Tab-separated table of C-alpha atoms in Angstrom:
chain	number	residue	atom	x	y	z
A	1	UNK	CA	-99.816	-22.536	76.890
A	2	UNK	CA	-100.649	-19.259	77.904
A	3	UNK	CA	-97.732	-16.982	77.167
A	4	UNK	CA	-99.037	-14.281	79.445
A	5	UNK	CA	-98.110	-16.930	82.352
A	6	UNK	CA	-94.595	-16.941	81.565
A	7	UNK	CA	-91.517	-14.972	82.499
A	8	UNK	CA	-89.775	-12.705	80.919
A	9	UNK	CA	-86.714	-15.345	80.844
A	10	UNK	CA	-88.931	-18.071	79.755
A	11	UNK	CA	-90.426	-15.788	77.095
A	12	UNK	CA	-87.268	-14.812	75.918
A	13	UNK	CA	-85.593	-18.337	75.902
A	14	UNK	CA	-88.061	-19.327	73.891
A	15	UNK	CA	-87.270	-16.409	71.509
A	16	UNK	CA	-83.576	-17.012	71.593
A	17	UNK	CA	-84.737	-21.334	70.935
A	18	UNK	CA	-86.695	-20.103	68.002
A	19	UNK	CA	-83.937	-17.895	66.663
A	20	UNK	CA	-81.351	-21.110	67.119
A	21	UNK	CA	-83.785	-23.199	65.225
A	22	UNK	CA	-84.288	-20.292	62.326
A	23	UNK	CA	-80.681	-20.260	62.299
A	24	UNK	CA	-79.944	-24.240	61.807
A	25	UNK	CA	-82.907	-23.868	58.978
A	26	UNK	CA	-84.370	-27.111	61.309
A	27	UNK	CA	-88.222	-27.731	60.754
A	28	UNK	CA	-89.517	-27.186	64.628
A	29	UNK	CA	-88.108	-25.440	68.057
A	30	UNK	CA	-87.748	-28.240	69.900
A	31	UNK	CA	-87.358	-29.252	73.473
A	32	UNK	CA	-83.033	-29.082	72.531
A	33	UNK	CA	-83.571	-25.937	71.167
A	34	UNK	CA	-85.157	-24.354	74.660
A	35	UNK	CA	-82.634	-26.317	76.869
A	36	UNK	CA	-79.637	-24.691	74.653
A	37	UNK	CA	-81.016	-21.705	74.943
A	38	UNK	CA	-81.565	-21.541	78.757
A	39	UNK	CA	-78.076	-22.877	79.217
A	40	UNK	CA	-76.736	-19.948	77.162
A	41	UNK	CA	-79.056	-17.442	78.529
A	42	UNK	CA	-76.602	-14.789	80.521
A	43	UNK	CA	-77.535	-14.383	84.104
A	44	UNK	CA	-80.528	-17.291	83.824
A	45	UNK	CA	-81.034	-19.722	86.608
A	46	UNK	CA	-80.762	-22.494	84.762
A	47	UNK	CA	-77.116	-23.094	84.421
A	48	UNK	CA	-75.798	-22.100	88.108
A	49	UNK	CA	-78.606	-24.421	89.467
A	50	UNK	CA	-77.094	-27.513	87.197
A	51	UNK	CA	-73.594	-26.559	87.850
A	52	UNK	CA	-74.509	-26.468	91.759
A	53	UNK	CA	-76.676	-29.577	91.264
A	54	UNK	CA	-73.215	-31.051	90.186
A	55	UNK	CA	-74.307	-31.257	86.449
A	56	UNK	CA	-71.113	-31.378	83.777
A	57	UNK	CA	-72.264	-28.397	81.984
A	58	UNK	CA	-69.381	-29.143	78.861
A	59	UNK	CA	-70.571	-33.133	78.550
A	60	UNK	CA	-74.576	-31.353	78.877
A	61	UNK	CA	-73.898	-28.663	76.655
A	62	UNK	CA	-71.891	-31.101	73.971
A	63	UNK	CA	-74.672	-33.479	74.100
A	64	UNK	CA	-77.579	-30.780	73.403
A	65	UNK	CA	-74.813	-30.291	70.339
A	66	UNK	CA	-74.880	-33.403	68.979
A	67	UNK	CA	-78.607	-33.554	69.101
A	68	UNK	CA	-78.983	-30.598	67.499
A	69	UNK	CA	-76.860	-31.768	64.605
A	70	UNK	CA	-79.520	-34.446	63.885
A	71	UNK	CA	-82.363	-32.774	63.438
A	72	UNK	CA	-84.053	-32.563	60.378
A	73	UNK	CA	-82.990	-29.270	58.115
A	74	UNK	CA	-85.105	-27.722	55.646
A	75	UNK	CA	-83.663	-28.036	51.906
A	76	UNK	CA	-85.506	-23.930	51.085
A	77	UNK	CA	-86.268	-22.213	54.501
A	78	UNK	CA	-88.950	-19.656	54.453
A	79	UNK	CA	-88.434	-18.125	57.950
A	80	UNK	CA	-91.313	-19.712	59.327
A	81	UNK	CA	-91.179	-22.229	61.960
A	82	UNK	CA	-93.445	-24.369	64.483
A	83	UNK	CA	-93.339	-25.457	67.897
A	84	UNK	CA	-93.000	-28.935	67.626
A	85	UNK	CA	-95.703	-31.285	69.541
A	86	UNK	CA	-93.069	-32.415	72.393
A	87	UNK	CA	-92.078	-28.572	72.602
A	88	UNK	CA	-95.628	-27.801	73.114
A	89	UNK	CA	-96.927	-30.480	75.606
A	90	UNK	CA	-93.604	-29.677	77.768
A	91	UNK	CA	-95.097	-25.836	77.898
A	92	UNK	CA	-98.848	-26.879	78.457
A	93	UNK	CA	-97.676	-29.862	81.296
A	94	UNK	CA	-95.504	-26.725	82.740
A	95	UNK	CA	-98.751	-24.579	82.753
A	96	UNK	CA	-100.570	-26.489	84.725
């Protein structure tokens, strides 16, 4: 992934996924994490283009929730986190 390729609303939903992540003390930013994040991203593409694509944003968004709630947590958090492999082969296969 070359982060030079990406926009500035990728690059910062990836921020905000890694700050929801640091913030749930889970081990990775994972694919959930970036989805949540370009749902809540204010005046992204992502949710008017589901919600016109007929998408139920609340079920989506409850979902994302619930998988979010089973990740794995860290027991001492340090403030460092990864991208996790599926994370990072989404961003490389969206690269190409």
């Amino acid at each position: 992934m070359r982060q030079e390729r990406l926009t500035n609303a990728l690059q910062q939903a990836l921020a905000d996924a890694q700050s929801l992540a640091i913030g749930r003390d889970h081990t990775a930013v994972e694919p959930v994490h970036l989805l949540a994040a370009l749902l809540r991203q204010s005046g992204g593409s992502v949710r008017p283009m589901l919600s016109q694509a007929g998408f139920d944003l609340a079920g989506l968004e409850g979902e994302l929730e619930a998988q979010l709630q089973r990740l794995a947590v860290i027991k001492n958090p340090t403030g460092d986190i990864t991208i996790s492999p599926d994370l990072m082969r989404l961003l490389n296969l969206a690269d190409k």
